[in-house]
Amino acid sequence: MKKIAIYSLVVLFISCAGTTDSTPASVAEIVAESFYQGKEATLKKHTTPEGFATFSNLQKMFAKPKGSESNFKLIDEVTEGDVAWVKYSTSYDKTPGIFKLVKQDGVWKVTVRDPKEKAPF
């Protein structure tokens, strides 16, 4: 019984440790794909409340691609402390996109940017 409890705790710590190792680029890919594929739960998990509100409103205006690959490609990434910028391209859009990410409780989340805020690229 004691061994089972110890093994369970070890597995728990290992599984939790993997969730904080996400990079801004990996979160950007998840958000881009969940946005275009209409996966609201995933979108909500990887965005700030302000970001989710904006994306869910925009999501209603776009047609969902059926079974197509996103072909997410990282173009550029800049991280300055707890703020990161990711420039990317997907097969869903002809022009590259830019996400602003903030680190909250050790996890990167996509957020909205101020209209006057300039991306570093």
Short mmCIF file of N, CA and C in Angstrom, two decimals:
data_model
loop_
_atom_site.label_atom_id
_atom_site.label_comp_id
_atom_site.label_asym_id
_atom_site.label_seq_id
_atom_site.Cartn_x
_atom_site.Cartn_y
_atom_site.Cartn_z
N MET A 1 0.82 -1.19 0.00
CA MET A 1 0.00 0.00 0.00
C MET A 1 0.86 1.25 0.00
N LYS A 2 1.91 1.22 0.82
CA LYS A 2 2.81 2.37 0.92
C LYS A 2 3.52 2.62 -0.41
N LYS A 3 3.93 1.54 -1.08
CA LYS A 3 4.62 1.66 -2.37
C LYS A 3 3.70 2.25 -3.43
N ILE A 4 2.44 1.84 -3.41
CA ILE A 4 1.48 2.37 -4.38
C ILE A 4 1.31 3.87 -4.19
N ALA A 5 1.23 4.32 -2.97
CA ALA A 5 1.08 5.75 -2.69
C ALA A 5 2.30 6.52 -3.16
N ILE A 6 3.49 5.99 -2.94
CA ILE A 6 4.72 6.66 -3.37
C ILE A 6 4.77 6.73 -4.89
N TYR A 7 4.48 5.64 -5.57
CA TYR A 7 4.48 5.63 -7.03
C TYR A 7 3.45 6.61 -7.59
N SER A 8 2.30 6.66 -6.95
CA SER A 8 1.25 7.59 -7.39
C SER A 8 1.71 9.04 -7.27
N LEU A 9 2.37 9.36 -6.18
CA LEU A 9 2.88 10.73 -6.00
C LEU A 9 3.96 11.07 -7.03
N VAL A 10 4.83 10.12 -7.30
CA VAL A 10 5.88 10.36 -8.30
C VAL A 10 5.26 10.61 -9.67
N VAL A 11 4.30 9.80 -10.05
CA VAL A 11 3.62 9.98 -11.34
C VAL A 11 2.91 11.33 -11.38
N LEU A 12 2.28 11.71 -10.29
CA LEU A 12 1.60 12.99 -10.22
C LEU A 12 2.57 14.14 -10.43
N PHE A 13 3.71 14.12 -9.76
CA PHE A 13 4.69 15.20 -9.91
C PHE A 13 5.26 15.24 -11.32
N ILE A 14 5.50 14.11 -11.91
CA ILE A 14 6.03 14.07 -13.27
C ILE A 14 5.01 14.63 -14.26
N SER A 15 3.77 14.25 -14.12
CA SER A 15 2.74 14.72 -15.05
C SER A 15 2.50 16.22 -14.88
N CYS A 16 2.55 16.73 -13.67
CA CYS A 16 2.36 18.17 -13.45
C CYS A 16 3.55 18.97 -13.94
N ALA A 17 4.73 18.41 -13.82
CA ALA A 17 5.93 19.13 -14.24
C ALA A 17 5.91 19.39 -15.74
N GLY A 18 5.35 18.53 -16.52
CA GLY A 18 5.33 18.70 -17.97
C GLY A 18 4.46 19.84 -18.43
N THR A 19 3.47 20.25 -17.66
CA THR A 19 2.57 21.30 -18.09
C THR A 19 3.17 22.69 -17.99
N THR A 20 4.19 22.88 -17.15
CA THR A 20 4.78 24.21 -17.00
C THR A 20 5.94 24.43 -17.94
N ASP A 21 6.33 23.42 -18.71
CA ASP A 21 7.46 23.55 -19.61
C ASP A 21 7.04 24.03 -21.00
N SER A 22 5.85 24.53 -21.16
CA SER A 22 5.40 24.97 -22.46
C SER A 22 6.16 26.22 -22.88
N THR A 23 6.36 26.35 -24.16
CA THR A 23 7.06 27.51 -24.71
C THR A 23 6.03 28.44 -25.34
N PRO A 24 6.38 29.71 -25.52
CA PRO A 24 5.46 30.61 -26.20
C PRO A 24 5.06 30.10 -27.58
N ALA A 25 6.01 29.53 -28.32
CA ALA A 25 5.70 29.02 -29.66
C ALA A 25 4.72 27.85 -29.62
N SER A 26 4.89 26.94 -28.65
CA SER A 26 3.97 25.79 -28.59
C SER A 26 2.57 26.24 -28.19
N VAL A 27 2.47 27.22 -27.30
CA VAL A 27 1.16 27.74 -26.91
C VAL A 27 0.53 28.48 -28.09
N ALA A 28 1.32 29.25 -28.83
CA ALA A 28 0.80 29.96 -30.01
C ALA A 28 0.23 28.97 -31.02
N GLU A 29 0.90 27.86 -31.23
CA GLU A 29 0.41 26.84 -32.17
C GLU A 29 -0.92 26.26 -31.69
N ILE A 30 -1.01 25.96 -30.41
CA ILE A 30 -2.25 25.41 -29.86
C ILE A 30 -3.40 26.41 -30.03
N VAL A 31 -3.14 27.68 -29.73
CA VAL A 31 -4.18 28.71 -29.84
C VAL A 31 -4.60 28.93 -31.29
N ALA A 32 -3.65 28.99 -32.21
CA ALA A 32 -3.99 29.18 -33.62
C ALA A 32 -4.87 28.04 -34.12
N GLU A 33 -4.48 26.81 -33.82
CA GLU A 33 -5.25 25.66 -34.29
C GLU A 33 -6.63 25.60 -33.62
N SER A 34 -6.69 25.85 -32.32
CA SER A 34 -7.99 25.77 -31.64
C SER A 34 -8.90 26.90 -32.07
N PHE A 35 -8.34 28.06 -32.41
CA PHE A 35 -9.15 29.17 -32.90
C PHE A 35 -9.83 28.80 -34.21
N TYR A 36 -9.05 28.36 -35.17
CA TYR A 36 -9.61 28.06 -36.50
C TYR A 36 -10.44 26.79 -36.53
N GLN A 37 -10.19 25.86 -35.62
CA GLN A 37 -10.95 24.60 -35.61
C GLN A 37 -12.13 24.64 -34.64
N GLY A 38 -12.34 25.77 -33.98
CA GLY A 38 -13.51 25.95 -33.12
C GLY A 38 -13.45 25.20 -31.81
N LYS A 39 -12.27 24.95 -31.29
CA LYS A 39 -12.12 24.22 -30.03
C LYS A 39 -12.08 25.22 -28.88
N GLU A 40 -13.25 25.61 -28.40
CA GLU A 40 -13.35 26.66 -27.38
C GLU A 40 -12.70 26.29 -26.05
N ALA A 41 -12.83 25.06 -25.62
CA ALA A 41 -12.26 24.66 -24.32
C ALA A 41 -10.74 24.79 -24.34
N THR A 42 -10.13 24.36 -25.44
CA THR A 42 -8.68 24.48 -25.58
C THR A 42 -8.27 25.94 -25.68
N LEU A 43 -9.02 26.70 -26.43
CA LEU A 43 -8.75 28.12 -26.58
C LEU A 43 -8.81 28.82 -25.23
N LYS A 44 -9.80 28.51 -24.44
CA LYS A 44 -9.97 29.13 -23.13
C LYS A 44 -8.82 28.78 -22.19
N LYS A 45 -8.36 27.54 -22.27
CA LYS A 45 -7.27 27.08 -21.39
C LYS A 45 -5.96 27.81 -21.67
N HIS A 46 -5.72 28.21 -22.90
CA HIS A 46 -4.43 28.77 -23.29
C HIS A 46 -4.46 30.27 -23.56
N THR A 47 -5.52 30.95 -23.12
CA THR A 47 -5.61 32.39 -23.29
C THR A 47 -6.00 33.04 -21.96
N THR A 48 -5.72 34.33 -21.85
CA THR A 48 -6.19 35.08 -20.69
C THR A 48 -7.69 35.31 -20.87
N PRO A 49 -8.41 35.71 -19.82
CA PRO A 49 -9.84 35.98 -19.98
C PRO A 49 -10.13 37.02 -21.07
N GLU A 50 -9.30 38.07 -21.13
CA GLU A 50 -9.49 39.09 -22.17
C GLU A 50 -9.23 38.51 -23.56
N GLY A 51 -8.19 37.70 -23.65
CA GLY A 51 -7.86 37.06 -24.92
C GLY A 51 -8.96 36.12 -25.38
N PHE A 52 -9.49 35.34 -24.45
CA PHE A 52 -10.55 34.40 -24.81
C PHE A 52 -11.79 35.14 -25.30
N ALA A 53 -12.17 36.22 -24.63
CA ALA A 53 -13.35 36.99 -25.04
C ALA A 53 -13.18 37.51 -26.46
N THR A 54 -12.00 38.04 -26.75
CA THR A 54 -11.73 38.56 -28.09
C THR A 54 -11.75 37.46 -29.13
N PHE A 55 -11.03 36.36 -28.86
CA PHE A 55 -10.95 35.27 -29.82
C PHE A 55 -12.29 34.59 -30.04
N SER A 56 -13.09 34.42 -28.98
CA SER A 56 -14.37 33.75 -29.17
C SER A 56 -15.33 34.62 -29.98
N ASN A 57 -15.25 35.94 -29.85
CA ASN A 57 -16.05 36.83 -30.69
C ASN A 57 -15.61 36.76 -32.15
N LEU A 58 -14.31 36.76 -32.37
CA LEU A 58 -13.79 36.66 -33.74
C LEU A 58 -14.08 35.29 -34.36
N GLN A 59 -14.04 34.28 -33.53
CA GLN A 59 -14.25 32.90 -34.00
C GLN A 59 -15.61 32.72 -34.67
N LYS A 60 -16.58 33.44 -34.20
CA LYS A 60 -17.93 33.33 -34.74
C LYS A 60 -18.03 33.86 -36.17
N MET A 61 -17.06 34.68 -36.58
CA MET A 61 -17.08 35.26 -37.93
C MET A 61 -16.34 34.40 -38.96
N PHE A 62 -15.59 33.40 -38.51
CA PHE A 62 -14.80 32.59 -39.42
C PHE A 62 -15.43 31.22 -39.63
N ALA A 63 -15.33 30.73 -40.85
CA ALA A 63 -15.77 29.36 -41.14
C ALA A 63 -14.70 28.40 -40.65
N LYS A 64 -15.13 27.31 -40.08
CA LYS A 64 -14.18 26.32 -39.58
C LYS A 64 -13.66 25.46 -40.73
N PRO A 65 -12.33 25.34 -40.87
CA PRO A 65 -11.80 24.46 -41.91
C PRO A 65 -12.10 23.01 -41.55
N LYS A 66 -12.41 22.22 -42.54
CA LYS A 66 -12.78 20.82 -42.28
C LYS A 66 -11.60 19.91 -42.56
N GLY A 67 -11.02 19.37 -41.49
CA GLY A 67 -9.98 18.37 -41.62
C GLY A 67 -8.69 18.83 -42.25
N SER A 68 -8.46 20.12 -42.32
CA SER A 68 -7.22 20.57 -42.94
C SER A 68 -6.13 20.76 -41.88
N GLU A 69 -4.91 20.57 -42.30
CA GLU A 69 -3.76 20.75 -41.42
C GLU A 69 -3.45 22.23 -41.30
N SER A 70 -2.99 22.66 -40.14
CA SER A 70 -2.68 24.08 -39.94
C SER A 70 -1.35 24.46 -40.56
N ASN A 71 -0.43 23.52 -40.66
CA ASN A 71 0.92 23.81 -41.15
C ASN A 71 1.52 25.01 -40.42
N PHE A 72 1.40 25.03 -39.10
CA PHE A 72 1.92 26.11 -38.27
C PHE A 72 3.43 26.21 -38.46
N LYS A 73 3.89 27.43 -38.74
CA LYS A 73 5.33 27.67 -38.89
C LYS A 73 5.70 28.88 -38.06
N LEU A 74 6.67 28.71 -37.19
CA LEU A 74 7.19 29.80 -36.39
C LEU A 74 8.08 30.66 -37.27
N ILE A 75 7.77 31.95 -37.33
CA ILE A 75 8.59 32.88 -38.12
C ILE A 75 9.60 33.58 -37.22
N ASP A 76 9.13 34.06 -36.08
CA ASP A 76 10.02 34.77 -35.15
C ASP A 76 9.43 34.70 -33.75
N GLU A 77 10.29 34.80 -32.75
CA GLU A 77 9.86 34.76 -31.37
C GLU A 77 10.78 35.64 -30.54
N VAL A 78 10.19 36.52 -29.72
CA VAL A 78 10.95 37.39 -28.83
C VAL A 78 10.35 37.26 -27.44
N THR A 79 11.21 37.00 -26.45
CA THR A 79 10.75 36.90 -25.07
C THR A 79 11.50 37.93 -24.23
N GLU A 80 10.73 38.73 -23.49
CA GLU A 80 11.30 39.74 -22.60
C GLU A 80 10.65 39.57 -21.23
N GLY A 81 11.29 38.81 -20.37
CA GLY A 81 10.72 38.55 -19.04
C GLY A 81 9.47 37.70 -19.12
N ASP A 82 8.35 38.26 -18.63
CA ASP A 82 7.09 37.53 -18.63
C ASP A 82 6.19 37.89 -19.80
N VAL A 83 6.77 38.49 -20.84
CA VAL A 83 6.02 38.83 -22.05
C VAL A 83 6.78 38.24 -23.24
N ALA A 84 6.03 37.61 -24.14
CA ALA A 84 6.63 37.03 -25.34
C ALA A 84 5.79 37.40 -26.55
N TRP A 85 6.44 37.49 -27.68
CA TRP A 85 5.77 37.77 -28.95
C TRP A 85 6.12 36.64 -29.90
N VAL A 86 5.12 36.14 -30.61
CA VAL A 86 5.32 35.05 -31.56
C VAL A 86 4.72 35.47 -32.90
N LYS A 87 5.54 35.45 -33.94
CA LYS A 87 5.07 35.70 -35.30
C LYS A 87 5.04 34.34 -35.99
N TYR A 88 3.92 34.03 -36.63
CA TYR A 88 3.73 32.69 -37.19
C TYR A 88 2.93 32.77 -38.48
N SER A 89 2.91 31.66 -39.19
CA SER A 89 2.04 31.53 -40.36
C SER A 89 1.32 30.20 -40.27
N THR A 90 0.13 30.15 -40.86
CA THR A 90 -0.65 28.92 -40.95
C THR A 90 -1.24 28.82 -42.34
N SER A 91 -1.74 27.65 -42.66
CA SER A 91 -2.40 27.47 -43.94
C SER A 91 -3.80 28.09 -43.93
N TYR A 92 -4.28 28.49 -42.75
CA TYR A 92 -5.61 29.07 -42.63
C TYR A 92 -5.67 30.53 -43.08
N ASP A 93 -4.54 31.21 -43.05
CA ASP A 93 -4.52 32.64 -43.34
C ASP A 93 -3.32 32.96 -44.22
N LYS A 94 -3.50 33.86 -45.18
CA LYS A 94 -2.42 34.20 -46.11
C LYS A 94 -1.36 35.11 -45.47
N THR A 95 -1.77 35.90 -44.50
CA THR A 95 -0.82 36.82 -43.86
C THR A 95 -0.36 36.24 -42.52
N PRO A 96 0.90 36.48 -42.15
CA PRO A 96 1.38 35.99 -40.86
C PRO A 96 0.63 36.64 -39.70
N GLY A 97 0.49 35.90 -38.63
CA GLY A 97 -0.17 36.40 -37.42
C GLY A 97 0.85 36.68 -36.34
N ILE A 98 0.45 37.49 -35.38
CA ILE A 98 1.31 37.81 -34.24
C ILE A 98 0.50 37.64 -32.97
N PHE A 99 1.04 36.89 -32.04
CA PHE A 99 0.42 36.71 -30.74
C PHE A 99 1.30 37.36 -29.68
N LYS A 100 0.65 38.00 -28.72
CA LYS A 100 1.33 38.47 -27.52
C LYS A 100 0.98 37.47 -26.42
N LEU A 101 1.99 36.99 -25.71
CA LEU A 101 1.78 36.05 -24.63
C LEU A 101 2.30 36.63 -23.32
N VAL A 102 1.63 36.29 -22.24
CA VAL A 102 2.08 36.67 -20.91
C VAL A 102 2.20 35.41 -20.07
N LYS A 103 3.13 35.45 -19.14
CA LYS A 103 3.32 34.30 -18.26
C LYS A 103 2.51 34.54 -16.99
N GLN A 104 1.56 33.64 -16.73
CA GLN A 104 0.72 33.72 -15.54
C GLN A 104 0.87 32.43 -14.76
N ASP A 105 1.32 32.53 -13.53
CA ASP A 105 1.53 31.36 -12.67
C ASP A 105 2.42 30.32 -13.34
N GLY A 106 3.44 30.79 -14.05
CA GLY A 106 4.39 29.89 -14.70
C GLY A 106 3.93 29.30 -16.01
N VAL A 107 2.77 29.74 -16.51
CA VAL A 107 2.22 29.19 -17.76
C VAL A 107 2.05 30.32 -18.77
N TRP A 108 2.47 30.09 -20.01
CA TRP A 108 2.30 31.08 -21.07
C TRP A 108 0.86 31.06 -21.57
N LYS A 109 0.28 32.27 -21.72
CA LYS A 109 -1.09 32.40 -22.24
C LYS A 109 -1.13 33.54 -23.24
N VAL A 110 -1.89 33.33 -24.30
CA VAL A 110 -2.07 34.37 -25.31
C VAL A 110 -3.04 35.41 -24.77
N THR A 111 -2.72 36.66 -24.99
CA THR A 111 -3.57 37.75 -24.52
C THR A 111 -3.78 38.75 -25.65
N VAL A 112 -4.59 39.75 -25.40
CA VAL A 112 -4.80 40.79 -26.39
C VAL A 112 -3.73 41.86 -26.20
N ARG A 113 -3.44 42.56 -27.28
CA ARG A 113 -2.47 43.65 -27.15
C ARG A 113 -3.18 44.98 -27.30
N ASP A 114 -2.61 45.96 -26.69
CA ASP A 114 -3.12 47.32 -26.76
C ASP A 114 -3.06 47.77 -28.22
N PRO A 115 -4.08 48.45 -28.74
CA PRO A 115 -4.07 48.88 -30.14
C PRO A 115 -2.84 49.71 -30.52
N LYS A 116 -2.28 50.45 -29.58
CA LYS A 116 -1.09 51.27 -29.88
C LYS A 116 0.22 50.52 -29.65
N GLU A 117 0.12 49.30 -29.14
CA GLU A 117 1.30 48.51 -28.81
C GLU A 117 1.92 47.93 -30.08
N LYS A 118 3.22 48.12 -30.21
CA LYS A 118 3.95 47.61 -31.38
C LYS A 118 4.66 46.31 -31.04
N ALA A 119 4.60 45.38 -31.95
CA ALA A 119 5.32 44.12 -31.80
C ALA A 119 6.81 44.39 -32.09
N PRO A 120 7.71 43.63 -31.51
CA PRO A 120 9.14 43.87 -31.72
C PRO A 120 9.68 43.47 -33.10
N PHE A 121 8.81 43.02 -33.99
CA PHE A 121 9.27 42.66 -35.35
C PHE A 121 8.29 43.16 -36.37
#
